[in-house]
XYZ file of C-alpha atoms in Angstrom:
443
model
C 16.398 65.228 -56.992
C 14.031 62.516 -55.762
C 13.973 58.918 -56.908
C 13.271 55.458 -55.631
C 16.869 54.297 -55.772
C 19.802 56.534 -56.736
C 23.527 56.193 -56.438
C 25.198 58.893 -54.343
C 28.947 59.410 -54.301
C 30.908 61.420 -51.748
C 34.551 62.422 -51.712
C 36.523 64.108 -48.920
C 39.719 66.080 -48.594
C 41.122 68.851 -46.414
C 43.713 71.579 -46.498
C 45.831 73.121 -43.771
C 45.075 76.876 -43.707
C 47.248 77.782 -40.717
C 49.225 80.982 -41.431
C 52.989 80.646 -41.429
C 53.695 83.815 -39.432
C 52.096 86.513 -37.289
C 48.713 87.784 -38.542
C 45.934 90.054 -37.378
C 43.357 88.048 -35.436
C 39.646 88.859 -35.433
C 37.009 88.157 -32.804
C 37.977 90.467 -29.961
C 38.278 94.251 -29.833
C 41.832 94.769 -28.578
C 44.426 97.471 -29.244
C 46.802 94.766 -30.507
C 45.338 91.730 -32.282
C 48.598 90.322 -33.646
C 48.958 86.559 -33.223
C 51.830 85.196 -31.146
C 52.119 81.606 -32.266
C 49.971 78.565 -33.051
C 48.114 76.421 -30.537
C 46.052 74.345 -32.978
C 46.166 74.157 -36.767
C 43.328 75.525 -38.885
C 41.615 73.368 -41.510
C 39.432 73.782 -44.555
C 37.433 70.551 -44.966
C 35.736 69.677 -48.238
C 33.077 67.113 -49.064
C 32.008 66.772 -52.707
C 28.728 65.042 -53.474
C 27.827 63.518 -56.830
C 24.360 62.493 -57.950
C 23.003 61.486 -61.377
C 22.071 65.142 -61.866
C 25.351 66.798 -60.905
C 27.587 67.772 -58.021
C 27.404 69.882 -54.878
C 29.933 70.706 -52.206
C 30.232 71.591 -48.521
C 33.318 73.493 -47.373
C 33.893 73.857 -43.632
C 36.448 76.524 -42.692
C 38.143 77.235 -39.364
C 37.515 80.981 -39.362
C 35.376 83.594 -37.652
C 33.784 84.041 -41.070
C 34.602 85.894 -44.272
C 32.435 88.682 -45.627
C 29.629 87.512 -47.911
C 31.420 89.059 -50.882
C 34.668 87.198 -50.228
C 32.812 83.948 -49.544
C 30.820 84.207 -52.758
C 34.021 84.706 -54.719
C 35.368 81.472 -53.248
C 32.089 79.684 -53.997
C 32.203 80.786 -57.628
C 35.711 79.367 -57.992
C 34.701 76.053 -56.414
C 31.612 75.865 -58.619
C 33.734 76.397 -61.728
C 36.004 73.496 -60.761
C 33.012 71.186 -60.215
C 30.996 72.402 -63.200
C 28.062 73.492 -61.085
C 26.403 76.680 -59.790
C 27.580 78.631 -56.735
C 24.191 77.880 -55.101
C 25.396 74.284 -54.922
C 28.458 75.221 -52.890
C 27.913 75.741 -49.160
C 30.682 77.313 -47.073
C 30.313 76.869 -43.303
C 32.491 78.738 -40.800
C 33.377 77.426 -37.354
C 33.422 80.979 -35.933
C 36.615 80.488 -34.005
C 37.784 83.762 -32.431
C 41.438 82.773 -32.835
C 41.851 82.881 -36.611
C 43.200 85.482 -39.065
C 41.175 88.436 -40.306
C 40.679 87.450 -43.939
C 38.697 90.640 -44.492
C 41.832 92.773 -44.190
C 44.540 90.244 -45.071
C 44.278 89.663 -48.815
C 47.332 87.418 -48.858
C 45.830 85.091 -46.247
C 42.429 85.056 -47.969
C 44.071 84.068 -51.251
C 46.024 81.355 -49.449
C 42.819 79.890 -47.997
C 41.175 79.932 -51.420
C 44.160 78.120 -52.953
C 44.032 75.429 -50.268
C 40.273 75.005 -50.681
C 40.536 74.639 -54.465
C 43.257 72.011 -54.082
C 41.109 70.144 -51.552
C 38.067 70.324 -53.854
C 40.045 68.723 -56.670
C 41.296 65.960 -54.364
C 37.806 65.362 -52.951
C 36.420 65.114 -56.489
C 38.959 62.377 -57.171
C 37.993 60.587 -53.944
C 34.357 59.999 -54.935
C 32.927 56.641 -53.927
C 29.383 55.299 -53.358
C 27.958 55.988 -49.899
C 24.947 55.344 -47.717
C 23.689 57.780 -45.095
C 21.861 57.922 -41.793
C 20.544 60.933 -39.884
C 20.523 61.069 -36.120
C 19.883 63.610 -33.410
C 20.695 63.805 -29.721
C 21.573 66.646 -27.349
C 24.979 67.968 -26.322
C 25.263 70.126 -23.222
C 28.032 72.396 -24.520
C 26.392 75.841 -24.551
C 24.812 78.465 -22.302
C 22.648 81.358 -23.453
C 24.752 84.358 -22.502
C 21.783 86.737 -22.647
C 20.110 85.084 -19.646
C 17.480 83.337 -21.753
C 18.185 79.819 -20.525
C 15.253 78.243 -22.378
C 16.363 79.709 -25.717
C 18.992 77.132 -26.555
C 18.943 74.780 -29.520
C 21.128 72.059 -28.044
C 20.474 69.478 -30.760
C 23.548 67.582 -31.877
C 22.756 66.783 -35.491
C 24.452 63.707 -36.947
C 24.892 62.734 -40.585
C 26.571 59.335 -40.596
C 28.239 58.524 -43.918
C 29.371 54.986 -44.687
C 30.803 53.204 -47.669
C 28.006 51.652 -49.697
C 29.734 48.276 -49.632
C 30.372 47.014 -46.130
C 29.002 50.043 -44.236
C 32.433 51.093 -42.953
C 32.430 54.672 -41.647
C 33.727 57.208 -44.142
C 32.816 60.465 -42.427
C 30.616 62.127 -39.826
C 29.057 65.555 -40.258
C 28.035 66.986 -36.893
C 26.022 70.129 -36.236
C 26.875 71.678 -32.854
C 25.905 74.953 -31.208
C 28.266 77.030 -29.067
C 30.406 80.071 -29.839
C 33.962 79.304 -30.904
C 35.518 81.279 -28.065
C 36.468 78.812 -25.357
C 39.756 80.648 -25.773
C 38.835 84.190 -24.806
C 40.455 87.610 -25.262
C 43.611 86.838 -23.264
C 44.566 84.322 -25.970
C 46.801 85.408 -28.864
C 47.555 81.917 -30.195
C 46.010 80.778 -33.478
C 43.512 78.020 -32.788
C 40.525 76.164 -34.220
C 39.153 76.301 -30.653
C 36.951 73.385 -29.567
C 36.179 72.405 -33.184
C 39.739 71.207 -33.743
C 40.084 69.478 -30.373
C 36.757 67.711 -30.929
C 37.687 66.603 -34.447
C 40.961 65.134 -33.211
C 39.238 63.209 -30.432
C 36.412 61.836 -32.588
C 38.637 60.872 -35.505
C 40.738 58.776 -33.121
C 37.624 57.197 -31.601
C 35.811 56.370 -34.863
C 38.591 56.099 -37.435
C 36.898 58.390 -39.942
C 36.896 62.039 -40.946
C 34.774 64.369 -38.825
C 33.297 67.658 -40.045
C 31.742 70.042 -37.518
C 29.208 72.682 -38.602
C 28.283 75.608 -36.359
C 24.616 76.051 -35.440
C 22.630 79.115 -34.245
C 25.293 80.230 -31.777
C 24.866 84.012 -31.880
C 23.854 84.172 -28.222
C 25.327 80.854 -27.057
C 28.660 80.878 -25.256
C 30.634 77.705 -24.478
C 29.650 75.959 -21.274
C 33.316 75.460 -20.393
C 35.720 78.431 -20.248
C 38.288 79.895 -17.887
C 36.775 81.405 -14.764
C 37.137 85.076 -15.784
C 35.755 84.590 -19.320
C 32.524 86.531 -18.750
C 34.452 89.578 -17.578
C 36.859 89.412 -20.511
C 33.966 89.064 -22.947
C 33.016 92.694 -22.376
C 36.413 94.178 -21.570
C 39.572 94.469 -23.608
C 42.264 92.134 -22.336
C 44.723 94.985 -22.674
C 42.865 96.674 -19.820
C 42.282 93.495 -17.835
C 45.823 92.099 -17.974
C 47.193 94.876 -15.775
C 45.382 93.192 -12.905
C 46.751 89.729 -13.753
C 49.950 88.180 -12.437
C 52.050 85.709 -14.416
C 50.768 82.877 -12.241
C 47.181 83.946 -12.997
C 47.903 83.924 -16.731
C 49.276 80.378 -16.514
C 46.315 79.272 -14.406
C 43.779 80.731 -16.839
C 45.557 79.161 -19.818
C 45.467 75.776 -18.095
C 41.751 76.260 -17.422
C 41.166 77.027 -21.104
C 42.947 73.857 -22.223
C 40.852 71.847 -19.771
C 37.714 73.580 -21.066
C 38.535 72.703 -24.680
C 38.913 69.051 -23.680
C 35.638 69.144 -21.730
C 33.793 70.515 -24.773
C 35.213 67.731 -26.931
C 34.502 65.026 -24.349
C 30.904 66.204 -23.888
C 30.275 65.981 -27.634
C 31.901 62.550 -27.781
C 29.784 61.165 -24.942
C 26.588 62.510 -26.516
C 27.503 61.077 -29.904
C 28.725 57.725 -28.653
C 25.362 57.000 -27.079
C 23.577 56.923 -30.445
C 26.080 56.473 -33.272
C 25.936 52.674 -33.401
C 22.132 52.680 -33.556
C 22.065 54.705 -36.781
C 21.522 52.362 -39.751
C 22.748 53.802 -43.068
C 20.202 53.747 -45.863
C 20.185 54.179 -49.613
C 19.727 57.840 -50.489
C 16.315 58.668 -51.965
C 16.691 62.455 -52.103
C 19.663 64.789 -52.212
C 19.648 68.439 -53.218
C 21.408 71.732 -52.505
C 19.694 74.994 -53.413
C 19.301 78.616 -52.320
C 16.636 81.320 -52.093
C 17.088 85.018 -51.318
C 15.078 87.481 -49.262
C 15.770 91.180 -48.750
C 15.778 92.505 -45.175
C 16.109 96.077 -43.966
C 17.855 98.005 -41.191
C 16.869 101.548 -40.218
C 19.680 104.066 -39.782
C 19.391 105.597 -36.279
C 18.901 109.316 -35.753
C 21.955 111.268 -34.607
C 20.797 111.563 -31.001
C 19.899 107.888 -30.796
C 23.270 106.987 -32.310
C 25.068 109.047 -29.672
C 23.076 107.298 -26.940
C 24.081 103.901 -28.338
C 27.722 104.987 -28.605
C 27.824 106.321 -25.048
C 26.298 103.110 -23.697
C 28.778 100.956 -25.625
C 31.674 103.017 -24.283
C 30.405 102.866 -20.710
C 29.449 99.179 -20.667
C 32.050 97.611 -22.977
C 34.784 100.193 -23.574
C 34.038 100.363 -27.322
C 35.293 103.418 -29.224
C 32.451 104.463 -31.541
C 34.060 107.462 -33.250
C 34.228 105.916 -36.742
C 30.731 104.450 -36.448
C 29.258 107.829 -35.468
C 31.011 109.424 -38.425
C 29.455 106.811 -40.714
C 25.974 107.456 -39.284
C 26.449 111.179 -39.888
C 27.681 110.499 -43.431
C 24.572 108.446 -44.185
C 22.297 111.183 -42.900
C 24.202 113.711 -44.975
C 23.357 111.657 -48.076
C 19.723 111.285 -47.031
C 20.055 107.540 -46.389
C 17.592 106.462 -43.694
C 17.506 102.727 -44.397
C 20.001 100.075 -45.465
C 19.396 96.513 -46.618
C 20.986 93.163 -47.383
C 19.792 90.318 -49.569
C 20.060 87.269 -47.314
C 20.717 83.914 -48.953
C 19.018 80.932 -47.331
C 20.780 77.761 -48.420
C 19.544 74.187 -48.025
C 21.405 70.883 -48.163
C 18.708 68.209 -48.160
C 19.367 64.495 -47.743
C 16.358 62.183 -47.401
C 14.315 63.522 -44.450
C 17.041 65.747 -43.015
C 18.363 69.162 -43.908
C 21.269 71.458 -43.067
C 20.063 75.002 -43.666
C 21.943 78.223 -43.062
C 22.283 81.961 -43.541
C 25.328 84.295 -43.309
C 24.473 85.741 -39.892
C 25.113 85.156 -36.214
C 21.672 83.720 -35.541
C 20.169 83.672 -32.075
C 19.166 80.211 -30.964
C 15.482 81.006 -30.448
C 15.083 81.554 -34.198
C 16.200 77.979 -34.866
C 13.756 76.762 -32.221
C 10.977 78.718 -33.922
C 11.866 77.058 -37.227
C 11.906 73.652 -35.535
C 8.421 74.257 -34.128
C 6.941 75.587 -37.359
C 8.442 72.853 -39.532
C 7.702 70.017 -37.097
C 10.891 68.308 -38.292
C 13.594 67.618 -35.728
C 16.025 66.938 -38.597
C 15.778 70.470 -40.024
C 18.945 72.028 -38.615
C 19.022 75.803 -39.035
C 22.461 77.385 -38.670
C 24.341 80.644 -38.829
C 27.783 81.420 -40.286
C 26.829 79.913 -43.664
C 28.382 81.592 -46.733
C 29.767 84.446 -44.671
C 29.218 86.339 -41.455
C 26.985 89.391 -41.828
C 26.151 90.619 -38.302
C 23.984 89.251 -35.501
C 20.348 88.373 -36.122
C 18.380 88.831 -32.868
C 14.816 87.909 -32.031
C 12.293 90.727 -31.527
C 12.466 90.185 -27.770
C 16.239 90.476 -27.674
C 16.201 93.398 -30.112
C 14.279 95.390 -27.516
C 16.915 94.656 -24.860
C 19.852 95.947 -26.911
C 23.348 95.050 -25.710
C 26.429 93.757 -27.504
C 24.832 91.249 -29.871
C 22.046 93.602 -30.934
C 23.742 97.008 -31.027
C 27.328 97.369 -29.821
C 28.924 94.805 -32.144
C 27.804 96.908 -35.099
C 29.960 99.767 -33.847
C 33.001 97.547 -34.459
C 32.059 95.412 -37.457
C 29.729 97.686 -39.488
C 32.460 98.176 -42.113
C 32.368 94.436 -42.895
C 28.563 94.167 -42.865
C 27.685 97.269 -44.875
C 25.058 98.290 -42.287
C 25.346 100.425 -39.164
C 22.443 98.694 -37.382
C 21.046 95.189 -37.031
C 18.159 94.110 -39.185
C 14.852 95.532 -38.027
C 12.958 94.116 -35.069
C 10.655 91.696 -36.957
C 13.367 90.163 -39.160
C 13.891 87.016 -37.074
C 10.235 85.993 -37.306
C 10.006 86.846 -41.006
C 13.151 84.840 -41.671
C 11.810 81.805 -39.782
C 8.605 81.868 -41.828
C 10.611 82.113 -45.044
C 12.870 79.175 -44.137
C 9.926 76.906 -43.323
C 7.904 77.965 -46.361
C 10.640 77.020 -48.817
C 11.386 73.804 -46.920
C 7.755 72.738 -47.166
C 7.571 73.702 -50.838
C 10.556 71.470 -51.525
C 9.062 68.587 -49.557
C 5.732 68.869 -51.360
C 7.216 68.856 -54.859
C-alpha cells in the first residue's frame, strides 16, 4: 500500500506465557533440562496494524523458537481472527535459551497459542491512529563468537510509534542483535534473558510498551556473561559442575545478573542518545508480505558423517548416535539431498523494513544485504516464523564447528535436515532478499 496520506492504526497487547510448573528447557544439550523455578516471566507481545486495505500483525515471543510447522499453525489462527492471510502475520522469537521446549511439550505450545490469540483480540480492540519514525544507532551488546570480529551487524533499529494526536509515545519496536544466552548452561531458571530485563528498564524510562526483535544473531554471543560462559558453551554443565563449589555457583549467578543489567543499560544508553531526535511522520507506505525460495542441503556420505560425529564428540561432548542412524536411514532410502522452502517475510513502513527468515542467520549475511540494498533501514533478522537451523556464510561453512555442523546432530529432528544448507545458500539468500525489496520499492 502506497499513498500520499493514509491513516494507520496500531493496537498493542501482551500475554504472560510463563509455565506454571517444571518444564523441559531447550537451548543447551544437558542430561537433565528440567526447569527449577522462574527468574523472569515470559511474554508474548502483539501489535496489530490496520490500514485502509486491511490488517497485519507482529507477534514477539519469548522462546528459543518453535518449529516452522508449529509457528505457521499459530499464524493461521491469528490470521483467521484478523480476517487476513498468514503472510500478514509475523512471529518473531527472542531466542532465549531459558524457555520451554514447545516442540515436545504440546500442552505448553497450546497454552502459548491461547495467550497469543487472547492478546490479538485485545490488541485489535486497542487500535488507535499513530505516526511513526525510523531511527538507527549502534549498540555494543554482541561479540562474534567465531572470531570474525568485523562480521557483526550492531545496528540498533528503532521504530518509534506515537499517538497521532499529541505525539505521545505509544510503543517502541527495537531490533537488537545478540544471542539470548546471557544465562548460560548452568542456569535452570525460566527467563526471558536480556530481552525481559531490557523491556522492564526501557518501559520505566519511556512510559510506553517496548518490543524487542532479534536480529542476525546466529554467531553473535552476548558481550556480557559470567566469566566461564565460553567454556560452558561447548561443555555440558552436568560435566562442568563437578568442578564448581557452592560459592562458585553463587558467584557465577551474581555475574549473570550483573551481565543482564549491563546488556539492558547498554541498549538504553544507545537508544537514549537518539530517541528524542526522531520526529514521527504520517505513514505513506505500510505493507507486510512474504516470498518463498527453496534451498538444498546435501546428505553427507557415511564416512564423512562419522568424521563429523567423532569431531563433535571430541570437541563438544555431543552424542551423535541418533543422527548417524538417521544419515544411514536416508542413504538406505537413496536420499542424497534434502530441502526446505524458506519464507522471506517483509514488514515495510515508509523507508524502513523489518525482514526475516526462520533461521539462525550469521551476521555477515545481514551486512551483505545492507551493502547490496544500500539502505541502512533494511533490517534483516533471523528467528522469524520459526527456527530452522543455522545459516552460515560460505566462509564459515568451510570452517565447520558447532553452528555449521555439530548443532545439526542435536536439532536435526526439529529441522527435518541432517546438514546445514549448502555452502552458497547465504549469498543466494542475500540476493533474493534484496531483489524482492527493490521490486517492492520500484512498484
